[in-house]
Coordinates of C-alpha atoms and ligand atoms in Angstrom, one line a residue:
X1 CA 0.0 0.0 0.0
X2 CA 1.0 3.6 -0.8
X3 CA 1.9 5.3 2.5
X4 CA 3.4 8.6 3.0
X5 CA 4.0 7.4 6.8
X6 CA 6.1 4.1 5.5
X7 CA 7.8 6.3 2.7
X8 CA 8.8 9.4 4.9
X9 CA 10.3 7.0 7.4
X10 CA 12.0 5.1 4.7
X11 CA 13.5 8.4 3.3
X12 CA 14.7 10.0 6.4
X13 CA 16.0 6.5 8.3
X14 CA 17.9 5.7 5.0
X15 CA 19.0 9.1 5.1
X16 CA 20.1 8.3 8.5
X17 CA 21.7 5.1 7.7
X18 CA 24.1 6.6 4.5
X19 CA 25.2 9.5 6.6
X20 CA 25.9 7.0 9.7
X21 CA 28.3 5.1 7.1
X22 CA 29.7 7.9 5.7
X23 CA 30.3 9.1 9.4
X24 CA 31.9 5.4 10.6
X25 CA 33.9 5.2 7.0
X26 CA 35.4 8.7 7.8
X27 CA 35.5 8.0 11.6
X28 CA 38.2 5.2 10.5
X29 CA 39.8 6.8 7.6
X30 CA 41.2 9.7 10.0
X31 CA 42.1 7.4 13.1
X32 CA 43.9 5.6 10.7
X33 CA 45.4 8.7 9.6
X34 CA 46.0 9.8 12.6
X35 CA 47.6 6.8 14.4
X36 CA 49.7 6.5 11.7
X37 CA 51.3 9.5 12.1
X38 CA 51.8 8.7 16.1
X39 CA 53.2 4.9 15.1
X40 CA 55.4 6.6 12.8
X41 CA 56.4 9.1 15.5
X42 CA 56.7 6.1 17.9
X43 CA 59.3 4.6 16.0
X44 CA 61.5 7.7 15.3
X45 CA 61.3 8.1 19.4
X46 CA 62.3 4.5 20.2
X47 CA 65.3 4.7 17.5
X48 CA 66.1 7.9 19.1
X49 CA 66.4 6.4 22.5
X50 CA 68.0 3.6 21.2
X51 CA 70.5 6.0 19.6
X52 CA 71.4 7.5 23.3
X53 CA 72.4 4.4 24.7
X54 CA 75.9 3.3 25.1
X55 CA 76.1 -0.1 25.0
X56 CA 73.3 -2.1 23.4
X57 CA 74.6 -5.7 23.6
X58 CA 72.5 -7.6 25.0
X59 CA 69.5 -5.6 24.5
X60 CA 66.8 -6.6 27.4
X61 CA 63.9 -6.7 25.7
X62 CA 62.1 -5.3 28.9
X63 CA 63.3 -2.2 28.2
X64 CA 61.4 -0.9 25.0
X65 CA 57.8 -0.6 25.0
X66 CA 57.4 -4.0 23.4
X67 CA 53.6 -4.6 23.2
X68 CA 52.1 -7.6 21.5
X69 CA 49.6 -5.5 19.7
X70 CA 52.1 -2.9 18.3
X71 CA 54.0 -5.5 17.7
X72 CA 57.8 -3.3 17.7
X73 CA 60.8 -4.9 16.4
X74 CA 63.9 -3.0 16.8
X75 CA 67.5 -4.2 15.3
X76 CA 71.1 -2.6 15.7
X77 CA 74.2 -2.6 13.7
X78 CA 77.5 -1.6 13.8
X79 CA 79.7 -1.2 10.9
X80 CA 77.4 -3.7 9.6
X81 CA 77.4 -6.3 11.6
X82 CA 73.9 -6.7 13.5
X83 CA 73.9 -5.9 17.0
X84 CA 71.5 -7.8 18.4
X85 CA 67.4 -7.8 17.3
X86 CA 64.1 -7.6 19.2
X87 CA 62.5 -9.6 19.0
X88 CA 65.3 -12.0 17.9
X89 CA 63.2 -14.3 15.6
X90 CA 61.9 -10.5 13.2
X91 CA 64.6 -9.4 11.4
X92 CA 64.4 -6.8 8.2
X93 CA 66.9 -6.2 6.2
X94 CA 68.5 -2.5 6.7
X95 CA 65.7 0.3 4.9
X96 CA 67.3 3.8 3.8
X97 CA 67.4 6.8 6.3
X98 CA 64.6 7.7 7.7
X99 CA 60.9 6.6 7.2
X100 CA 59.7 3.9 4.9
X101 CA 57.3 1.1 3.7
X102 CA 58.6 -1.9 2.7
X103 CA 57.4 -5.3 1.6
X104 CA 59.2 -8.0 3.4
X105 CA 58.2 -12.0 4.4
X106 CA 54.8 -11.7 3.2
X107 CA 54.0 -8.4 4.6
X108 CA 53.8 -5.0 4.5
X109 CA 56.0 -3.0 7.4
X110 CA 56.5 0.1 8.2
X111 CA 60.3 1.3 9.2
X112 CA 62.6 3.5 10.9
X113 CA 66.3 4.1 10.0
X114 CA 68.5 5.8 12.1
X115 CA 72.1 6.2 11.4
X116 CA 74.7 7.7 14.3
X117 CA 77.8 7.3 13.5
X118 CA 78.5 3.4 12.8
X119 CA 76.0 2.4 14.2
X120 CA 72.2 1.7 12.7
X121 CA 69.2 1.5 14.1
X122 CA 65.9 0.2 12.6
X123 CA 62.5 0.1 14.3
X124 CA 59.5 -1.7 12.2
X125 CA 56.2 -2.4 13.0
X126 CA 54.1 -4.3 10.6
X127 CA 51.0 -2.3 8.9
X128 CA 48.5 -5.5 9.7
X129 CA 49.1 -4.2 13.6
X130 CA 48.4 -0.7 12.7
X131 CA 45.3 -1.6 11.1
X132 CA 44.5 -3.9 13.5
X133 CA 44.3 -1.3 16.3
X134 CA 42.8 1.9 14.0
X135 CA 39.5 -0.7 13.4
X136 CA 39.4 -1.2 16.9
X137 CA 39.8 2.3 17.9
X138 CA 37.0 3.0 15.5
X139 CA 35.0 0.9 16.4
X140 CA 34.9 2.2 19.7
X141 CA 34.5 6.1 18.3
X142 CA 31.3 4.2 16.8
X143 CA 29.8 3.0 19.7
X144 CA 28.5 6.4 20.8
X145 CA 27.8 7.7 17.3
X146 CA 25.3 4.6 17.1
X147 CA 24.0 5.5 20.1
X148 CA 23.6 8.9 19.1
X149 CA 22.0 7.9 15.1
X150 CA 19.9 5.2 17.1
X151 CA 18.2 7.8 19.2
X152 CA 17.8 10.3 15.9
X153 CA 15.8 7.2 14.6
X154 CA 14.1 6.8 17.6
X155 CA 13.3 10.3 17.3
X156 CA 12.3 10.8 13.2
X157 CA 9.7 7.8 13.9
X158 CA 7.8 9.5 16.5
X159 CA 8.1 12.9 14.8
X160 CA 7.1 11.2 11.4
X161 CA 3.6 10.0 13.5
X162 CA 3.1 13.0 15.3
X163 CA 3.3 14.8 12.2
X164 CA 0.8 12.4 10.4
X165 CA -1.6 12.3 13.6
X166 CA -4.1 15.0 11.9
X167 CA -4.6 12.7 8.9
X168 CA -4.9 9.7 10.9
X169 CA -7.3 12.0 13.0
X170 CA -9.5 12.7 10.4
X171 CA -9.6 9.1 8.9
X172 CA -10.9 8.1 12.2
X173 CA -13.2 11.0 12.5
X174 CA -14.4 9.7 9.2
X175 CA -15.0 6.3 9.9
X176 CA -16.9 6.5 13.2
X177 CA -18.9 9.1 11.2
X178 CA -22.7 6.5 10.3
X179 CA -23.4 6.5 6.3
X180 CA -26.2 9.3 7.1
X181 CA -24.2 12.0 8.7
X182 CA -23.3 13.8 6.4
X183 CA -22.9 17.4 8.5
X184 CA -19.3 18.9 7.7
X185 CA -15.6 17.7 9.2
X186 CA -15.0 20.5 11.3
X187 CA -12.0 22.6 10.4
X188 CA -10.7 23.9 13.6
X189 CA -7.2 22.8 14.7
X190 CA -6.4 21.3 11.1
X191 CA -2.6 21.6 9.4
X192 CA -2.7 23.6 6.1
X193 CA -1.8 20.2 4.3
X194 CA -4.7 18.5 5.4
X195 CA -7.4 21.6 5.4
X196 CA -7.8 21.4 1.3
X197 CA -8.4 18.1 1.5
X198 CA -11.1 18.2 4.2
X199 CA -12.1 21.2 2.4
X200 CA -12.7 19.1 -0.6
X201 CA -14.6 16.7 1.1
X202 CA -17.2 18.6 2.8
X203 CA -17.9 19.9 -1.0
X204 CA -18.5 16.7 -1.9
X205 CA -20.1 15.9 1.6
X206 CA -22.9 19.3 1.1
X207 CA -23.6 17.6 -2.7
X208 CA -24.0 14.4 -1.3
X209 CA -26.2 15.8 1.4
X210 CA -28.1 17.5 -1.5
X211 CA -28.3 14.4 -3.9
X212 CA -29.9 12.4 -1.2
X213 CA -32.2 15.5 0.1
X214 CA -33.5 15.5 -3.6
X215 CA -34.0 11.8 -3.8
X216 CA -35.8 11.3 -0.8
X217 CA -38.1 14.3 -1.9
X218 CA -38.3 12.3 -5.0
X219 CA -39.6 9.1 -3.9
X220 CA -41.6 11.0 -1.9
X221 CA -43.2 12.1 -4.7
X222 CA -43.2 9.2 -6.6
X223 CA -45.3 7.1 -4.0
X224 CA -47.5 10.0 -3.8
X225 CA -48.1 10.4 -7.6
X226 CA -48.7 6.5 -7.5
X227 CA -51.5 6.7 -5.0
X228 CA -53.8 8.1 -7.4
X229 CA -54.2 5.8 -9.8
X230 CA -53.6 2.7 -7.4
X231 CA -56.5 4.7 -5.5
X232 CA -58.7 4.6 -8.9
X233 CA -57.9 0.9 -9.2
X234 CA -58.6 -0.4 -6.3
X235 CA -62.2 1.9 -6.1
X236 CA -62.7 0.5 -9.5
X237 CA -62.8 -3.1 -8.3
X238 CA -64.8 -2.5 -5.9
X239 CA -67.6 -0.7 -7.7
X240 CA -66.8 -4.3 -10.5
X241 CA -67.1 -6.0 -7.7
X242 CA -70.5 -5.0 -6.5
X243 CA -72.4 -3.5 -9.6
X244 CA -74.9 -5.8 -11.4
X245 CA -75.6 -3.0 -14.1
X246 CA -73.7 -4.2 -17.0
X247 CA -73.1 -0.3 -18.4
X248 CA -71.8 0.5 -14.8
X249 CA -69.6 -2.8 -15.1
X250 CA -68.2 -2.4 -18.9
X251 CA -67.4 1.9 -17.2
X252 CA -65.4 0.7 -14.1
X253 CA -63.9 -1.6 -16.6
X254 CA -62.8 0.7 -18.5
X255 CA -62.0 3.1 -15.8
X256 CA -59.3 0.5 -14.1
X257 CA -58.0 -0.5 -17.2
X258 CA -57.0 3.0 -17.6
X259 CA -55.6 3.5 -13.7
X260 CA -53.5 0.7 -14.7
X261 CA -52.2 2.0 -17.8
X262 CA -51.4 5.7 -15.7
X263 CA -49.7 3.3 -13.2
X264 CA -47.9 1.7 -15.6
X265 CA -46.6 4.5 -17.9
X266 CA -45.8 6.2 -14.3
X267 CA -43.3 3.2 -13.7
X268 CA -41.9 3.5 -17.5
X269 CA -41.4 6.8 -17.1
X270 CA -39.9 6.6 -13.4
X271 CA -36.9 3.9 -14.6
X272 CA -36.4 6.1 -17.9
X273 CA -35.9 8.7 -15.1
X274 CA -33.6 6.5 -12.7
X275 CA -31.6 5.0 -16.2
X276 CA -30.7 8.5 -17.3
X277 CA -29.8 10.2 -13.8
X278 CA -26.6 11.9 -13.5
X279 CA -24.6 9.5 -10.9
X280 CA -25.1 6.8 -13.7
X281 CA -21.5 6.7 -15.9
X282 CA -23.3 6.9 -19.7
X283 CA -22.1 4.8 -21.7
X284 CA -21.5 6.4 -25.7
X285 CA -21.5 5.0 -28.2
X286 CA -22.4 5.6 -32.2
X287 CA -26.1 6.4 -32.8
X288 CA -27.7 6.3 -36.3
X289 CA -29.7 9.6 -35.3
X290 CA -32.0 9.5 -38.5
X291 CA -32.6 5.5 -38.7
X292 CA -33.5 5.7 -34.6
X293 CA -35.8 9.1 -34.7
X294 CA -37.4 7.1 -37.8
X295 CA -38.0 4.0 -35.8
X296 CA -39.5 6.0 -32.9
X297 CA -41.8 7.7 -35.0
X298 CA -43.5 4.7 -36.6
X299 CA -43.8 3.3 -33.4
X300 CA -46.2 6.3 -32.7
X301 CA -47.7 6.0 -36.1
X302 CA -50.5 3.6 -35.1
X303 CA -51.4 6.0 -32.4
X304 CA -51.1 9.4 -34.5
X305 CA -53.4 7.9 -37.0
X306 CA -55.9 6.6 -34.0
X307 CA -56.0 10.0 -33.1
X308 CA -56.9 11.3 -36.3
X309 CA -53.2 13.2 -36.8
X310 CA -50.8 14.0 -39.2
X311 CA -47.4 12.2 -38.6
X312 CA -44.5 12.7 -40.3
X313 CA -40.4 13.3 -40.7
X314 CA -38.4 15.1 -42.9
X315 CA -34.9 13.7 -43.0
X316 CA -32.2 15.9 -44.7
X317 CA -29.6 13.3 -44.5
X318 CA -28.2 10.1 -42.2
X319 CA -26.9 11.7 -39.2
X320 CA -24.7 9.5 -36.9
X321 CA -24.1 10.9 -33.0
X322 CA -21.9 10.0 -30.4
X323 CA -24.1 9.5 -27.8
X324 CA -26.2 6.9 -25.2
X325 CA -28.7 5.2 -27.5
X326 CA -31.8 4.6 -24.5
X327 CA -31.3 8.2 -23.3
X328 CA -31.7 9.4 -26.8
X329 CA -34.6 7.2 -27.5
X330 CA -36.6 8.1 -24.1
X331 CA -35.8 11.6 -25.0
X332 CA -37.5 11.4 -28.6
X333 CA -40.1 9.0 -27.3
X334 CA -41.0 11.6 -25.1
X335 CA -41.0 14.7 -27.6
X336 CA -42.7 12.9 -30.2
X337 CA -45.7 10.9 -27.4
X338 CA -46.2 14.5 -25.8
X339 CA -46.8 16.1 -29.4
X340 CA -49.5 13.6 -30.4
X341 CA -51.0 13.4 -27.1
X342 CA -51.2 17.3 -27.0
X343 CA -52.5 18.0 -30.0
X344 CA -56.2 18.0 -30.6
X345 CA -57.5 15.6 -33.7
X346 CA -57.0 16.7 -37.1
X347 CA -53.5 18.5 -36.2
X348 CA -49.8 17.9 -37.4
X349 CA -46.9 16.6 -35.8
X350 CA -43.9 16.8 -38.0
X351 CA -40.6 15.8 -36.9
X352 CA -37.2 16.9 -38.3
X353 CA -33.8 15.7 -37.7
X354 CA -31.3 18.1 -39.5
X355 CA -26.9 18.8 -39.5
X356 CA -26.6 22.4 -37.7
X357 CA -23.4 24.2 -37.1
X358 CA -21.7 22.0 -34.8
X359 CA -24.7 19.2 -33.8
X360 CA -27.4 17.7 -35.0
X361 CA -30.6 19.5 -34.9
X362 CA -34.5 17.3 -33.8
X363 CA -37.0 19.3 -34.1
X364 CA -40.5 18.1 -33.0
X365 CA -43.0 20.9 -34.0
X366 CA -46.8 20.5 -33.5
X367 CA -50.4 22.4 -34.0
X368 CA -51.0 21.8 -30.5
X369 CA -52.4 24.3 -27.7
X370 CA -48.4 25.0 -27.1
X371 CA -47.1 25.4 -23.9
X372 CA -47.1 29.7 -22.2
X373 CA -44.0 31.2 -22.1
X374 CA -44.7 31.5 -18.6
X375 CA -44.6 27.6 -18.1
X376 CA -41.7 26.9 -20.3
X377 CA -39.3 27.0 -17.4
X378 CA -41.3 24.7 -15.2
X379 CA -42.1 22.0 -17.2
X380 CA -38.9 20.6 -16.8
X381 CA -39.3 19.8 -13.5
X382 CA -40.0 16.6 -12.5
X383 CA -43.8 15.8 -12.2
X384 CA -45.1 19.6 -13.3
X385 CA -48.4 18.8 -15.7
X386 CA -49.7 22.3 -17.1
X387 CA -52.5 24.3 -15.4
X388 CA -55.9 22.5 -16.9
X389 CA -53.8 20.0 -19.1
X390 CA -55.3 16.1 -17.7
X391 CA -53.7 13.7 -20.1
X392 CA -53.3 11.2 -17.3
X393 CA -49.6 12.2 -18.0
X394 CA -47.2 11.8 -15.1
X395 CA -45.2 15.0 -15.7
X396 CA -41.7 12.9 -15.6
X397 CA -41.4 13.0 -19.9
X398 CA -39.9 16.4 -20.1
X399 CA -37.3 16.2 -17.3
X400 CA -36.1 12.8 -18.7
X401 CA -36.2 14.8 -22.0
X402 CA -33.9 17.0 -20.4
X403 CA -31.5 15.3 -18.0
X404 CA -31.0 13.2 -21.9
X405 CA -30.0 16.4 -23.1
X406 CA -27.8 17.1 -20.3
X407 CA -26.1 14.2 -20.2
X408 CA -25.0 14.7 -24.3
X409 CA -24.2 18.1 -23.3
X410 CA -26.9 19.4 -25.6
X411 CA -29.2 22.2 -25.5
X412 CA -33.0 22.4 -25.6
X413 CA -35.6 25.5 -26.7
X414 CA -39.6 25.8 -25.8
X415 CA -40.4 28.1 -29.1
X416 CA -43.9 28.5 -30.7
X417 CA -45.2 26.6 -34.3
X418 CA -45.8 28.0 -37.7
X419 CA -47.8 31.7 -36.8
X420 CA -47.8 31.1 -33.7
X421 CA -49.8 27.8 -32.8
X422 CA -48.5 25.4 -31.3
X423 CA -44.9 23.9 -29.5
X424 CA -42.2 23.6 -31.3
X425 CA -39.4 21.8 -29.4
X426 CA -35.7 22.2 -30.8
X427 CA -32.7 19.7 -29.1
X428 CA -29.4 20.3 -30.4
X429 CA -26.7 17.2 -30.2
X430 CA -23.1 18.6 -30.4
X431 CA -21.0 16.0 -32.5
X432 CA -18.5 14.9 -30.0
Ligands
ATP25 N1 -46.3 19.2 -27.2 C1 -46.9 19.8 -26.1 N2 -48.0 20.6 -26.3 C2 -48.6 21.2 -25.3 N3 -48.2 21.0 -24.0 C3 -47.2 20.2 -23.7 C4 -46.5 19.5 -24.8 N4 -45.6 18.8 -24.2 C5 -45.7 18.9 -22.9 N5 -46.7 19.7 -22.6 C6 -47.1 20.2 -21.2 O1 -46.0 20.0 -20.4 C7 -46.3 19.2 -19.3 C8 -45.2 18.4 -18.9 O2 -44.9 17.4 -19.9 P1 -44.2 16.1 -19.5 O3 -44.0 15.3 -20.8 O4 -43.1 16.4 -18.7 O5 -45.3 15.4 -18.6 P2 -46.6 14.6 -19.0 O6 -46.7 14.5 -20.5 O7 -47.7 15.2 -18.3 O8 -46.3 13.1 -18.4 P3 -45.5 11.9 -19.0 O9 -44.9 12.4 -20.2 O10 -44.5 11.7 -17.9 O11 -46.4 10.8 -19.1 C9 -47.5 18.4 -19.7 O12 -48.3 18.1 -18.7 C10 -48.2 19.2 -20.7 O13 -49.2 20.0 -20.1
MG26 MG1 -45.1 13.7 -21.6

């Protein structure tokens, strides 16, 4: 999992762990350096001394500072002729003047030459001794420093939780929070890193809030709108039921038949409305425009003619749309059923699907009564019939017509018919 907690603290206690090498590497580099120098200066002293003394045969060995770890070996000649040599068993051959490292018996020495007069004097020290004792020496300079880095990590991985505590703080705020509260995160006592964030949230948390107001008040309404014509239904029966007048029988027939078509075109219309809502991801696609508003329109042809209207389509040319074909076809289905239920017998419904500018053009246009200029911002809402307008409608077709248009980022105009009379309806469909 992506964590900033896991990938601070691996950033900083890397960073720790480089510069702790760095520091141990360089730690023993300059002991090194430095105890070389003082071994060096070791064995000019002990050649020195060596130097002052009169007679060196036989050298006790007690009296240099012979330590096994430093491991000093210290040989005397005269004319050329070796004195003696401590220890006797180490013996180099004689180095030039002065300071030198030389490669003898398998390893690697470091020597002092001393001449005084005729006599010679050579101190050595192998460098595996040296080394021996500047890791050591380091190692203890390390100890502390460890110490020291282990409490820095100590330190960075309580600072790194401290530091995240306001995001862990909120995620728990959030969690305990039950799927219906959905009142803002309060803001007091937040860093700046995390405040845009909760910022963000409550947005989303006040839409949310909103969303759900709006679809409560919308199932509200939608039970309520059902009521009626289950009301009607079930009064219907009963009066079927009872009645032994055949004319009053064949009427409440009739009369339920009809409650149940209003209750049925009510749930059409409802999951037209819940297909096309917003929160649903569309899914485009190519859309023969011409071929599907052609399709829709004989569907209504049987109906139109019932009716005693005119029904027809003028097609310029094929149009094809990006778009969500059952959106589009509720939205036509809707133009084209409102039309022909609105307009009296022996009007005209023509329908026109036509290339604009940038979309295509439908144009539904009637010789209906035509809806007031008044009214053409409201019918869009959901359930809204028009004043004195009882089609048994349900007053969802328009706002699936437009949440349609919406969701194709098209535009829609209430305008009048030829001279006046009538509703034209105009949807443009940008090409995407
Ligand atoms: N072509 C039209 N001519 C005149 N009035 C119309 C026309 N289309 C719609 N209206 C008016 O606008 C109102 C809203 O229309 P809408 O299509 O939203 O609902 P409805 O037709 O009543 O019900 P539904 O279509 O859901 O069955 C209708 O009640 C009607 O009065
Ligand atoms: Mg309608």
């Amino acid at each position: 999992m992506n964590s900033i907690n896991r990938r601070l603290l691996t950033l900083l206690l890397g960073g720790l762990m480089i510069a702790g090498m760095f520091a141990g590497g360089a730690t023993y580099l300059k002991a090194r350096e430095e105890l070389d120098e003082l071994f060096d200066y070791q064995l000019a002293q002990v050649a020195h001394a060596f130097s002052r003394q009169e007679t060196i045969a036989p050298l006790p060995s007690s009296d240099i500072n012979y330590e096994k770890e430093s491991e000093l070996a210290v040989q005397v000649w005269e004319n050329g002729d070796l004195l003696s040599a401590t220890p006797p068993n180490r013996t180099l051959p004689i180095q030039r003047e002065g300071i030198s490292t030389v490669y003898s018996g398998g390893k690697q020495w470091r020597a002092f030459v001393l001449r005084v007069g005729t006599r010679t004097i050579q101190v050595s020290q192998p460098i595996e001794a040296r080394r021996e004792i500047s890791v050591n020496f380091a190692l203890r300079s390390i100890v502390p420093l460890l110490l020291t880095f282990t409490f820095f990590a100590l330190f960075i991985w309580l600072s790194v939780r401290k530091g995240l505590r306001p995001l862990t703080q909120v995620a728990e705020e959030i969690s305990r929070r039950s799927p219906v509260a959905l009142d803002p995160i309060p803001l007091i006592d937040l860093p700046a890193e995390v405040l845009p964030i909760v910022d963000r949230l409550n947005l989303l948390l006040e839409k949310l809030s909103s969303a759900m107001e709006a679809q409560k008040r919308f199932v509200a309404d939608a039970a309520h709108e059902l009521r009626t014509p289950l009301a009607a239904v079930g009064l219907q029966l009963r009066v079927l039921e009872r009645s032994g007048d055949d004319a009053e029988r064949a009427e409440a027939s009739a009369r339920l038949k009809d409650g149940i078509d209003r209750a049925a075109r009510l749930v059409g219309q409802l999951l037209a409305l819940a297909r096309i809502e917003p929160e649903a991801l569309p899914r485009f696609s190519t859309v023969a425009l011409t071929e599907l508003t052609g399709e829709i329109v004989a569907e209504r042809a049987r109906m139109a003619i019932e009716k005693g209207i005119d029904l027809g389509m003028t097609v310029s040319e094929a149009l094809i749309v990006t778009g969500e074909e059952e959106s589009l076809r509720a939205m036509i289905g809707n133009l084209v059923d409102n039309a022909v239920r609105y307009t009296p017998s022996g009007g005209t419904v023509d329908v026109a699907v036509r290339r604009g500018t940038h979309e295509a053009i439908i144009e539904v246009l009637d010789t209906g009564p035509g809806i007031s200029p008044e009214e053409r911002g409201r019918v869009f809402d959901r359930f809204y019939r028009c004043m004195g307008a009882d089609s048994g409608g349900s007053g969802l077709g328009l706002a699936i017509v437009k949440s349609a248009v919406e969701r194709h980022g098209g535009t829609i105009t209430l305008g009048e018919g030829h001279g006046g009379k009538g509703l034209k309806v105009t949807v443009g469909l940008p090409f995407l």
